Amino acid sequence: MELIELKGIGKTTAEKLHDFGLSDVMDLLFHLPLRYEDKTKITPIDELVGFSYVQVEGEITKSYVTQGGRPILVCEIDDGTQSMQLKFFNFYYSQKIKMKAGMQIRAYAEVKHGMHGMEMIHPEFSLGKNQPALAESLTPVYPKSEGISQKLLQKAAAQAVELLLNGAFELAELLPKEWLVENNMPTLNEALQFVHRPPSDADVMALINHTHPAQQRLKIEEILAHFLAMHQARTAVQQLNAPKLLVDAEQNRQLLSRLPFKLTGAQARVVGEIHQDVALNHPMQRLVQGDVGSGKTVVAALAMQAALAHGKQAVMMAPTEILAEQHLLTLKDYFPDHQVVFLSGKIKGKIRIEVLEQIAGSADVVIGTHALFQADVIYRDLALVIIDEQHRFGVHQRLMLKQKGQINRKAVYGTSEENTADLVPHSLIMTATPIPRTLAQIAYANLDVSVIDELPPNRKTINTVLLDNKKMPQLAMRIRKACDNGEQAYWVCTLIEESEHMRAKAAQDTFEELKNWFPDLEVGLIHGRLKSDDKQAVMDRFKANEIQVLVATTVIEVGVDVANASLMVIENAERLGLSQLHQLRGRVGRGNRQSHCVLMYQSPLSQNAQVRLQTMRETNDGFKIAQQDLKLRGPGEILGTRQKGSMEFRFSNPEQDAELFKQAKNMAVDLMMESPEVCELIIQRWQRQAQELAKV
Ligand code: ADP
Ligand code: MG
């Protein structure tokens, strides 16, 4: 049913709602309240408790504008039990005149403890003796966007519920009846009605905490839809055909003998899992999770080996050019008998044409950035796609990449007679974001997950210290000492909120300053605004120990590997999230020297920043850090943009609703066996866009 059929919604408003993602009346019903306001009663002032939203009503006893500094309109009110203050930082002069002593006022807001007892800042209010009747039930508050008023959403939702009750349209009950009964859950219709229009005797606390059965009922269906969609995406890929890649034991042994180290048990196990996958004629869909420095690159190389043994191609995509170039060098070493080529945005003109010819012909291993998947890149015989540090890629980038990848495959396989069976490459995704297991099961329900849960031997844990910005001289001494010992240091500038241009400038300033501090040391500078050749030149010099102190923006966050660098300084560490700090810190501690990480901060620290920095000091364990990060910031932030897309539950929260996630998972398994048609309906109802994203 069209929105325009509702009262109060014209063409322009309907368009605005459409842009906000609400296209019809059904969408309105599933646009659930974020929270509720209780305007069903008036609370006596002497019963107020801090930090709750309440409605009060009383007489204005005094109103004045503060002098000196920013003018604040203060209204003192008294309801016969006690007095309190209402404060307005932005007000009109006319407002001040109306709010005079003797006037009756009703106000709604959060109450706080102020300097002079209880106070409300910028309450909603109405003046006068004739106040409207109290609300009969809790008032729902909806997520909204600019240009759409809360009142409009409330009115529209109320009409939608009315229509549902009148049977203007049908919403089928899709959950198993027995389950609803067993768990004492309302039906979908009842639940929707309840959350949009809670009755006056509703359990307010439960509703506010999102634990009311009506809310749980909606959440579980949402979560169920998520699992079903992920499963569907996975099954769809499983039904495709992929080249069977049996490992050539001899070639594998040769590669291993070329390594300067022995694989860790965890690496060997994960390689085994990958080799089993690629030996089947369906595409591998595997995620390898391994903390920074756990040695994912060699695992990728051993996966590639399986493709190369059959004369087929493997491609590896990295999120940055620096990282891609580093992989190029490593893989050239690992595969001296194969052609390893490189493609990124900076490769242009004649050279690009040459590389494209190689990719369509003689190349065995192709390394690069997302430029690898542009439409005109045609592979000769692509059997394995590896995506490194996948959490760094944005949703849209990956969606595009996936689509381009498919076009390419057609171009590739369509030309060869024997391959017209539409063979699809195997895919391997690697990430250093250690995701707590519970969350991984939800976010990656469509992938098999391998974990490299062991670091190479002899890694010393990085010693992390916190240092107040005031103690710069102490830091300078530390850096000097490390460099005198033949070691190298990173100095990371973290200006996050500004533009790339501002970041580069801040790094430039620091660079100049450090050059002054250490006239006899070689100081280098790298940031996102440098041309990629210049970036590479700087990294090469740092690798060769021609640069002792490298000033960098967070461009070095991902994957850069310089074993001799043993000291990392992170400026304004309090500004960064835990996962990012952990990634940055992972740039040191790669060799067998004792490494140090100095987290500089500007005092005073917020409570949250204190917890973050302490966590960094106390542990090097990426999983513990991720767990803490999850607590502090929620799942969306940790998983990055992509998972945010597919994890963006409108209503549910993987942390808070862990139990529901468990139940939904079991329910998903049963439903898939028993009623596939219902599964389809549930997915459609909840996941119009998420489904697209889940496939990426
Ligand atoms: P990441 O998992 O962060 O991508 P890398 O693959 O870059 O880690 O490996 C980090 C460093 O550890 C590299 O210098 C690599 O050569 C080394 N390395 C990898 N595996 C082992 C191992 N089993 N023993 C010793 N060193 C290893
Ligand atoms: Mg890596």
XYZ file of C-alpha atoms and ligand atoms in Angstrom:
724
model
C 0.000 0.000 0.000
C 1.322 3.412 -1.022
C 2.356 5.966 1.572
C 0.581 8.677 -0.337
C -2.748 7.080 0.605
C -2.129 8.002 4.245
C -3.442 11.199 5.745
C -0.884 13.970 6.033
C 1.485 12.495 3.464
C 1.731 14.288 0.153
C 3.983 13.666 -2.785
C 7.017 15.513 -1.399
C 6.806 13.856 1.995
C 6.380 10.436 0.402
C 9.534 11.074 -1.601
C 11.454 12.094 1.504
C 10.302 8.963 3.285
C 11.257 6.919 0.274
C 14.789 8.319 0.356
C 14.910 7.396 4.011
C 14.104 3.800 3.067
C 10.384 3.817 3.793
C 8.593 3.087 0.542
C 5.234 1.711 1.565
C 2.963 1.156 4.525
C 4.593 -2.185 5.246
C 7.953 -0.443 5.618
C 6.392 1.890 8.149
C 5.222 -1.046 10.220
C 8.718 -2.470 10.267
C 10.232 0.879 11.115
C 10.301 0.196 14.817
C 10.505 2.699 17.666
C 13.937 3.367 19.064
C 12.604 4.284 22.446
C 9.487 5.497 24.217
C 8.473 8.623 26.025
C 6.219 8.315 28.988
C 3.757 11.196 28.857
C 1.011 9.260 30.551
C 1.644 10.857 33.911
C 3.057 13.853 35.743
C 5.815 13.128 38.228
C 5.970 15.192 41.429
C 9.275 17.071 41.569
C 10.179 15.660 44.961
C 10.038 12.145 43.479
C 12.404 12.825 40.577
C 15.460 10.630 40.149
C 18.339 11.754 37.987
C 18.797 10.582 34.399
C 15.244 9.573 33.689
C 12.867 11.075 31.161
C 9.823 12.453 32.907
C 7.036 14.940 32.658
C 6.551 17.581 35.320
C 4.010 20.353 35.718
C 4.111 23.416 37.956
C 4.031 27.169 38.217
C 6.867 29.408 37.121
C 8.115 31.236 40.207
C 10.954 33.139 38.624
C 12.548 33.484 35.224
C 15.724 35.322 34.281
C 18.594 35.408 31.844
C 22.066 34.771 33.244
C 24.622 37.562 33.003
C 28.158 37.250 31.735
C 29.191 34.567 29.247
C 26.590 32.885 27.140
C 23.071 33.989 28.105
C 20.949 31.186 29.513
C 17.235 31.480 30.133
C 16.482 29.943 33.519
C 12.957 29.182 34.674
C 12.330 28.136 38.227
C 9.183 26.130 38.680
C 7.366 24.787 41.703
C 4.671 22.121 41.779
C 3.829 22.343 45.460
C 6.170 19.472 46.362
C 9.456 21.149 45.498
C 11.078 23.443 42.964
C 13.442 22.823 40.037
C 15.045 24.649 37.116
C 14.419 24.517 33.378
C 17.313 25.843 31.295
C 17.368 27.085 27.717
C 20.621 27.863 25.985
C 18.950 28.941 22.772
C 15.864 31.010 23.201
C 13.941 33.870 21.704
C 13.323 37.055 23.573
C 9.595 36.513 23.046
C 9.939 33.182 24.817
C 11.404 34.887 27.849
C 8.482 37.279 27.971
C 5.929 34.458 27.849
C 7.647 32.421 30.520
C 6.925 34.839 33.303
C 6.257 34.188 36.956
C 2.773 32.863 37.709
C 2.500 30.993 34.412
C 1.567 27.294 34.464
C 4.033 25.056 32.540
C 4.291 21.375 31.635
C 7.734 20.124 30.629
C 9.162 16.857 29.374
C 12.884 15.981 29.292
C 15.594 14.032 31.032
C 16.165 15.307 34.566
C 19.665 15.811 35.873
C 21.264 16.859 39.091
C 22.309 20.448 38.594
C 24.025 23.024 40.780
C 20.697 24.058 42.259
C 18.894 20.729 42.590
C 17.092 18.987 39.760
C 17.097 20.540 36.317
C 16.005 19.941 32.737
C 17.897 21.254 29.764
C 15.810 22.306 26.767
C 12.654 20.455 27.740
C 9.699 20.127 25.443
C 7.055 22.296 27.085
C 3.615 23.807 26.864
C 2.418 26.892 28.701
C -0.905 27.835 30.197
C -3.695 26.671 32.452
C -5.398 24.481 29.858
C -2.954 21.659 29.337
C -3.911 18.835 26.961
C -5.044 15.515 28.396
C -2.282 13.100 29.370
C -1.284 10.488 26.782
C -3.063 7.169 27.166
C -0.039 5.100 26.311
C 3.697 5.409 25.847
C 4.680 7.612 22.937
C 6.940 5.795 20.444
C 10.003 7.665 19.218
C 11.202 6.590 15.773
C 14.584 6.761 14.108
C 14.339 9.723 11.787
C 16.386 11.750 9.377
C 16.602 15.382 8.504
C 13.443 16.866 7.054
C 11.184 14.213 8.521
C 9.591 15.204 11.787
C 8.981 12.871 14.686
C 5.322 13.917 14.680
C 4.959 12.886 11.056
C 6.444 9.456 11.704
C 4.252 8.979 14.748
C 1.105 9.877 12.839
C 2.015 7.754 9.850
C 2.873 4.731 11.998
C -0.366 5.087 13.926
C -2.311 4.970 10.659
C -0.327 1.980 9.469
C -1.210 0.102 12.649
C -4.836 1.099 12.231
C -4.859 -0.289 8.699
C -3.296 -3.512 9.875
C -5.952 -3.898 12.555
C -8.728 -3.189 10.049
C -7.407 -5.931 7.844
C -6.528 -3.522 5.030
C -3.639 -5.873 4.301
C -2.327 -9.184 5.529
C 0.926 -9.952 7.289
C 1.308 -13.705 7.375
C 2.545 -15.287 10.569
C 5.720 -17.085 9.531
C 7.159 -18.409 12.773
C 6.164 -21.911 13.859
C 3.008 -21.761 15.992
C 4.394 -24.252 18.529
C 7.408 -22.068 19.096
C 5.294 -18.998 19.753
C 3.141 -20.883 22.213
C 6.045 -22.583 23.937
C 7.874 -19.303 24.438
C 4.838 -17.287 25.265
C 5.371 -14.979 22.348
C 2.780 -12.791 20.647
C 2.031 -13.196 16.957
C 3.579 -10.830 14.434
C 0.428 -8.752 14.212
C 0.113 -8.475 17.952
C 3.768 -7.643 18.357
C 3.724 -4.884 15.748
C 0.621 -3.386 17.238
C 2.174 -3.536 20.671
C 5.468 -1.856 19.867
C 3.877 0.943 17.876
C 1.068 1.506 20.306
C 1.846 0.066 23.709
C -1.222 -0.192 25.944
C -1.296 1.965 29.048
C -0.496 -0.989 31.325
C 2.530 -2.113 29.283
C 5.715 -3.033 31.116
C 7.466 0.268 30.537
C 10.895 -0.763 31.752
C 10.918 -3.842 29.532
C 9.924 -1.771 26.512
C 12.523 0.834 27.228
C 15.182 -1.853 27.648
C 14.024 -3.632 24.485
C 13.377 -6.861 26.341
C 9.609 -6.977 26.083
C 8.244 -10.208 24.518
C 6.695 -8.178 21.694
C 10.127 -6.796 20.869
C 11.804 -10.160 21.298
C 9.284 -11.631 18.920
C 10.263 -9.120 16.243
C 13.955 -9.429 16.931
C 14.030 -13.173 16.566
C 12.355 -12.986 13.192
C 14.855 -10.369 12.092
C 17.779 -12.491 13.235
C 16.265 -15.554 11.649
C 16.009 -13.680 8.368
C 19.680 -12.800 8.645
C 20.777 -16.402 9.131
C 18.516 -17.641 6.369
C 19.820 -15.023 3.946
C 23.432 -15.831 4.733
C 22.711 -19.501 4.267
C 20.967 -18.835 1.011
C 23.912 -16.840 -0.287
C 26.225 -19.641 0.702
C 24.149 -22.365 -0.899
C 23.864 -20.380 -4.092
C 27.648 -20.274 -4.381
C 28.000 -23.915 -3.403
C 25.894 -24.912 -6.344
C 28.370 -23.365 -8.738
C 31.244 -25.351 -10.126
C 34.885 -24.657 -9.471
C 38.088 -26.196 -10.775
C 39.276 -29.147 -8.707
C 42.751 -28.282 -7.497
C 44.650 -31.230 -6.083
C 47.855 -30.226 -4.389
C 51.115 -31.340 -5.947
C 53.029 -32.672 -2.970
C 56.443 -32.211 -4.539
C 55.888 -28.584 -5.528
C 54.427 -27.920 -2.149
C 57.515 -29.352 -0.477
C 59.726 -27.189 -2.660
C 57.909 -24.067 -1.641
C 58.169 -24.996 2.021
C 61.886 -25.619 1.670
C 62.309 -22.132 0.261
C 60.919 -20.530 3.398
C 63.355 -19.269 6.024
C 61.132 -20.744 8.733
C 58.913 -23.689 9.574
C 55.156 -23.250 9.513
C 53.507 -22.976 12.881
C 51.043 -25.704 13.793
C 48.184 -23.282 13.222
C 49.452 -22.267 9.785
C 49.860 -25.902 8.759
C 46.360 -26.723 9.941
C 44.789 -23.805 8.076
C 46.721 -24.661 4.900
C 45.364 -28.194 5.246
C 41.815 -26.884 5.496
C 42.292 -24.743 2.407
C 43.809 -27.576 0.404
C 40.859 -29.773 1.264
C 38.435 -27.101 0.109
C 40.083 -26.470 -3.232
C 40.278 -30.175 -4.009
C 36.473 -30.157 -4.359
C 34.668 -29.040 -7.480
C 32.655 -26.364 -5.686
C 34.037 -22.969 -4.850
C 35.823 -22.575 -1.544
C 34.315 -19.764 0.562
C 36.749 -19.483 3.399
C 37.743 -16.738 5.757
C 41.144 -16.902 7.416
C 41.367 -14.931 10.581
C 44.771 -14.347 12.071
C 46.076 -11.662 14.324
C 48.622 -9.212 12.928
C 51.899 -11.002 12.397
C 50.404 -14.483 12.578
C 51.749 -15.199 9.083
C 48.828 -15.079 6.707
C 50.884 -14.281 3.617
C 52.607 -17.635 3.488
C 49.269 -19.353 3.983
C 48.005 -17.445 0.954
C 51.057 -18.539 -1.007
C 50.459 -22.185 -0.179
C 46.860 -21.814 -1.303
C 48.078 -20.323 -4.589
C 50.411 -23.237 -5.018
C 47.397 -25.489 -5.575
C 46.243 -23.345 -8.511
C 49.703 -23.027 -9.990
C 50.214 -26.787 -9.905
C 47.408 -27.044 -12.451
C 48.711 -24.293 -14.681
C 45.949 -22.008 -13.465
C 46.105 -18.484 -12.114
C 45.768 -17.060 -8.639
C 45.087 -13.417 -7.859
C 45.594 -11.584 -4.598
C 44.096 -8.198 -3.868
C 45.356 -5.921 -1.119
C 43.699 -2.754 0.170
C 46.684 -0.453 -0.386
C 49.466 -0.151 -2.919
C 52.146 -0.341 -0.267
C 50.835 -3.629 0.934
C 50.310 -4.973 -2.574
C 53.893 -4.122 -3.509
C 55.126 -5.816 -0.406
C 53.212 -8.956 -1.357
C 54.677 -8.732 -4.833
C 58.218 -8.920 -3.473
C 57.406 -11.755 -1.075
C 55.594 -13.825 -3.660
C 58.301 -13.321 -6.264
C 60.663 -14.881 -3.739
C 58.290 -17.731 -3.017
C 57.600 -18.470 -6.691
C 60.876 -17.935 -8.590
C 59.734 -20.237 -11.391
C 56.442 -18.530 -12.027
C 55.489 -15.243 -13.576
C 54.247 -12.877 -10.879
C 52.742 -9.618 -12.146
C 51.452 -6.452 -10.556
C 48.504 -4.224 -11.344
C 47.260 -1.175 -9.493
C 45.774 2.218 -10.235
C 49.188 3.755 -10.742
C 50.057 1.367 -13.595
C 48.979 3.232 -16.691
C 49.401 3.520 -20.438
C 51.698 1.170 -22.275
C 52.802 -0.694 -19.183
C 49.212 -1.359 -18.228
C 48.493 -2.774 -21.667
C 51.473 -5.072 -21.285
C 50.361 -6.234 -17.847
C 46.839 -6.846 -19.147
C 48.301 -9.010 -21.902
C 50.237 -10.986 -19.332
C 47.156 -11.457 -17.182
C 45.294 -12.741 -20.206
C 48.249 -14.922 -21.056
C 51.468 -15.963 -19.398
C 51.016 -14.658 -15.837
C 50.571 -17.193 -13.050
C 50.224 -14.989 -10.001
C 48.602 -11.561 -10.158
C 48.970 -9.135 -7.260
C 47.458 -5.705 -6.903
C 44.781 -3.420 -5.590
C 41.127 -3.253 -6.588
C 42.306 -2.216 -10.064
C 42.604 -5.990 -10.571
C 38.889 -6.225 -11.061
C 38.220 -3.501 -13.537
C 36.067 -4.598 -16.429
C 38.861 -4.742 -18.978
C 41.055 -7.031 -16.903
C 40.629 -10.466 -18.438
C 42.187 -13.508 -16.856
C 43.464 -16.478 -18.773
C 42.428 -19.118 -16.288
C 41.605 -17.786 -12.856
C 41.159 -20.461 -10.206
C 41.708 -18.679 -6.923
C 40.883 -15.194 -5.661
C 42.481 -14.060 -2.415
C 41.417 -10.879 -0.697
C 43.843 -9.686 1.938
C 42.851 -7.536 4.907
C 39.293 -7.554 3.705
C 38.021 -5.404 6.544
C 39.724 -2.460 4.891
C 37.513 -2.544 1.834
C 34.255 -0.659 1.814
C 30.917 -2.207 0.993
C 30.494 -0.572 -2.343
C 33.970 -1.346 -3.440
C 33.359 -4.985 -2.745
C 29.956 -5.090 -4.305
C 31.442 -3.622 -7.451
C 34.339 -5.979 -7.320
C 32.103 -8.963 -7.038
C 30.034 -7.912 -10.013
C 33.085 -7.086 -12.077
C 34.562 -10.403 -11.048
C 31.589 -12.179 -12.484
C 31.766 -10.333 -15.748
C 35.400 -11.236 -15.941
C 34.836 -14.861 -15.279
C 32.419 -15.002 -18.148
C 34.929 -13.341 -20.380
C 37.564 -15.769 -19.199
C 35.759 -19.035 -19.165
C 33.344 -18.282 -21.940
C 36.142 -18.329 -24.478
C 37.402 -21.762 -23.692
C 35.358 -24.730 -24.918
C 35.952 -27.132 -22.074
C 35.188 -24.521 -19.454
C 31.799 -23.421 -20.634
C 30.416 -25.176 -17.571
C 30.838 -21.782 -15.909
C 33.612 -22.535 -13.511
C 33.942 -20.073 -10.703
C 37.210 -19.444 -8.856
C 37.713 -20.477 -5.256
C 37.827 -17.594 -2.849
C 39.837 -16.983 0.254
C 39.379 -13.950 2.432
C 41.979 -12.947 4.976
C 41.489 -10.636 7.892
C 43.512 -9.480 10.844
C 40.497 -8.228 12.718
C 40.127 -10.796 15.413
C 36.423 -11.120 15.803
C 35.041 -12.732 18.923
C 33.707 -16.119 17.988
C 30.090 -15.395 18.755
C 30.176 -12.388 16.496
C 32.064 -14.226 13.751
C 29.352 -16.866 13.646
C 26.818 -14.187 12.960
C 28.779 -11.973 10.609
C 30.274 -14.800 8.591
C 27.475 -17.310 8.620
C 28.049 -17.627 4.872
C 31.749 -18.514 5.145
C 33.858 -21.289 6.581
C 36.220 -19.808 9.087
C 39.802 -20.842 9.818
C 41.715 -19.236 12.627
C 45.500 -18.926 12.849
C 45.530 -18.870 16.604
C 49.265 -19.046 17.158
C 52.050 -16.579 16.511
C 55.379 -17.662 15.033
C 57.825 -18.719 17.746
C 60.211 -16.314 19.435
C 57.962 -13.352 18.986
C 58.511 -11.208 22.002
C 55.375 -9.525 23.247
C 55.420 -5.840 22.507
C 56.017 -3.776 25.584
C 53.450 -0.994 25.593
C 53.737 2.154 27.672
C 51.523 5.195 28.038
C 53.127 8.602 28.029
C 51.638 12.012 28.648
C 52.335 14.501 25.856
C 54.109 16.646 28.418
C 56.908 14.104 28.598
C 58.149 14.530 25.043
C 61.817 14.881 26.084
C 61.728 11.438 27.638
C 60.393 10.094 24.389
C 63.096 11.768 22.356
C 65.689 9.997 24.478
C 64.037 6.664 23.895
C 64.035 7.097 20.158
C 67.651 8.183 20.160
C 68.644 5.121 22.177
C 66.808 2.707 19.886
C 68.381 4.214 16.783
C 71.843 4.170 18.339
C 71.275 0.434 18.776
C 70.701 0.099 15.039
C 66.944 -0.185 15.461
C 64.252 1.817 13.692
C 61.130 3.643 14.774
C 57.720 4.561 13.436
C 56.116 7.792 14.513
C 52.423 7.738 13.737
C 50.427 10.947 13.471
C 46.758 10.501 14.083
C 44.748 13.453 13.015
C 41.523 11.692 12.312
C 38.753 14.128 11.837
C 40.356 16.348 9.239
C 40.863 15.886 5.527
C 43.659 13.869 3.956
C 45.248 17.229 3.191
C 45.226 18.229 6.868
C 46.611 14.871 7.887
C 49.447 15.214 5.443
C 50.180 18.677 6.740
C 50.234 17.573 10.371
C 52.605 14.751 9.481
C 54.759 17.227 7.574
C 54.961 19.459 10.670
C 55.944 16.576 12.887
C 58.486 15.496 10.321
C 60.125 18.949 10.360
C 60.150 18.922 14.131
C 61.748 15.507 14.401
C 64.402 16.532 11.905
C 65.270 19.323 14.293
C 65.348 16.960 17.235
C 67.579 14.466 15.477
C 69.814 16.359 13.047
C 72.128 13.349 12.742
C 69.438 10.747 12.061
C 67.672 10.106 8.798
C 63.987 10.953 9.242
C 61.459 9.950 6.583
C 57.878 10.917 5.877
C 55.024 8.968 4.362
C 51.372 9.925 3.980
C 48.386 9.364 1.773
C 48.976 12.396 -0.425
C 52.335 11.188 -1.712
C 52.434 9.698 -5.197
C 52.606 5.948 -4.994
C 56.115 5.814 -6.437
C 57.281 8.206 -3.760
C 55.540 6.171 -1.086
C 57.235 3.053 -2.330
C 60.627 4.791 -2.425
C 60.232 5.848 1.195
C 59.191 2.345 2.270
C 62.123 0.841 0.390
C 64.544 3.147 2.150
C 62.989 2.340 5.499
C 63.268 -1.365 4.768
C 66.929 -0.926 3.860
C 67.481 0.946 7.145
C 68.435 4.110 5.282
C 65.671 5.846 7.215
C 65.773 5.481 10.987
C 62.627 7.279 12.011
C 59.601 7.112 9.769
C 56.887 9.677 10.346
C 53.632 8.307 8.994
C 49.921 8.845 8.938
C 47.778 5.794 9.556
C 48.534 4.638 5.984
C 50.970 2.205 7.538
C 48.211 0.594 9.504
C 47.819 -2.344 7.251
C 50.287 -5.124 6.752
C 53.585 -3.292 6.343
C 56.392 -5.583 7.391
C 59.756 -4.164 8.459
C 61.288 -6.579 10.940
C 64.006 -4.204 12.125
C 61.545 -1.577 13.296
C 61.194 -2.110 17.004
C 59.768 1.119 18.324
C 56.416 2.617 17.549
C 55.197 5.960 18.773
C 51.517 6.726 18.346
C 50.546 10.332 18.865
C 47.195 11.092 20.450
C 46.471 7.438 20.873
C 43.360 8.337 22.834
C 41.696 9.321 19.574
C 41.871 5.876 18.027
C 39.756 2.800 18.519
C 41.260 -0.306 20.042
C 41.286 -2.354 16.884
C 43.090 0.363 14.990
C 45.668 0.759 17.739
C 46.229 -2.965 17.706
C 46.740 -2.978 13.940
C 49.194 -0.114 14.194
C 51.107 -1.689 17.020
C 51.352 -4.871 14.992
C 53.827 -3.088 12.701
C 56.494 -3.684 15.327
C 57.383 -6.873 17.115
C 57.929 -8.632 13.803
C 61.551 -9.528 14.243
C 63.119 -11.171 17.270
C 64.102 -7.982 19.055
C 62.176 -6.736 22.052
C 59.778 -4.148 20.657
C 58.143 -1.179 22.304
C 55.058 0.810 21.630
C 54.627 4.248 23.160
C 51.077 5.521 23.269
C 51.172 9.286 23.649
C 48.111 10.976 25.011
C 46.781 14.366 25.867
C 45.537 14.535 29.438
C 42.963 14.613 30.883
C 41.654 11.355 29.450
C 37.996 10.477 29.264
C 36.888 7.384 31.147
C 36.452 5.478 27.931
C 39.895 6.482 26.637
C 41.441 5.377 29.903
C 39.925 1.933 29.560
C 41.102 1.688 25.958
C 44.683 2.685 26.651
C 44.883 0.429 29.700
C 43.654 -2.487 27.612
C 46.405 -1.826 25.099
C 48.971 -1.757 27.846
C 47.773 -4.933 29.452
C 47.397 -7.247 26.502
C 48.806 -8.088 23.086
C 46.064 -10.577 22.416
C 43.992 -9.412 19.467
C 40.978 -11.435 20.543
C 40.884 -9.917 24.010
C 41.256 -6.501 22.467
C 38.435 -7.152 20.041
C 36.209 -8.345 22.854
C 36.861 -5.158 24.775
C 36.326 -3.085 21.637
C 33.013 -4.817 21.107
C 31.991 -3.799 24.591
C 33.077 -0.216 24.149
C 31.905 0.425 20.633
C 29.458 -2.213 19.453
C 29.706 -4.635 16.542
C 29.327 -2.268 13.628
C 32.532 -0.423 14.327
C 34.615 -3.525 14.760
C 33.481 -5.261 11.671
C 33.970 -2.252 9.448
C 31.741 -1.032 6.707
C 30.924 -4.240 4.990
C 29.682 -6.118 7.955
C 28.013 -3.033 9.181
C 25.867 -3.333 6.093
C 24.913 -6.922 6.625
C 25.044 -6.682 10.389
C 22.945 -3.625 10.625
C 20.065 -5.138 12.417
C 17.292 -2.661 12.680
C 16.230 -3.999 15.981
C 18.532 -6.660 17.339
C 21.939 -6.377 18.895
C 24.402 -9.288 18.846
C 25.724 -8.355 22.281
C 22.469 -7.797 24.087
C 20.478 -10.495 22.332
C 23.009 -13.308 22.384
C 20.381 -15.765 23.597
C 17.995 -14.870 20.769
C 20.781 -15.318 18.248
C 21.333 -18.815 19.550
C 17.666 -19.688 19.341
C 17.309 -18.149 15.909
C 20.190 -20.209 14.634
C 18.538 -23.463 15.686
C 15.233 -22.287 14.351
C 16.893 -21.496 11.020
C 18.206 -25.038 10.703
C 14.791 -26.548 11.418
C 12.972 -24.206 9.079
C 15.356 -24.860 6.221
C 14.689 -28.560 6.502
C 10.968 -28.325 7.029
C 9.649 -25.333 5.146
C 11.950 -23.774 2.560
C 9.058 -21.710 1.145
C 8.606 -20.011 4.501
C 12.329 -19.284 4.646
C 12.058 -17.425 1.386
C 9.181 -15.312 2.686
C 11.003 -14.423 5.892
C 14.090 -13.331 3.987
C 12.048 -11.175 1.666
C 10.220 -9.532 4.487
C 13.306 -8.473 6.420
C 16.223 -8.225 4.128
C 15.516 -6.225 1.057
C 19.018 -4.827 0.803
C 20.961 -6.798 3.345
C 20.706 -9.783 1.052
C 22.629 -8.024 -1.687
C 25.317 -7.131 0.783
C 25.568 -10.565 2.302
C 26.582 -11.953 -1.063
C 29.633 -9.762 -1.286
P 50.173 -11.146 8.732
O 49.393 -12.293 9.269
O 50.080 -9.949 9.603
O 49.865 -10.867 7.292
P 52.750 -11.802 7.654
O 52.318 -12.838 6.704
O 53.088 -10.471 7.099
O 51.696 -11.626 8.812
O 53.960 -12.386 8.491
C 54.624 -11.611 9.450
C 56.078 -11.998 9.517
O 56.222 -13.277 10.091
C 56.728 -12.082 8.146
O 58.007 -11.500 8.245
C 56.814 -13.560 7.891
O 57.909 -13.880 7.073
C 57.016 -14.123 9.284
N 56.516 -15.479 9.469
C 55.396 -16.015 8.950
N 55.241 -17.291 9.356
C 56.287 -17.575 10.160
C 56.700 -18.741 10.890
N 55.978 -19.857 10.879
N 57.831 -18.654 11.610
C 58.557 -17.521 11.653
N 58.235 -16.399 10.982
C 57.109 -16.416 10.234
Mg 49.248 -9.496 6.071
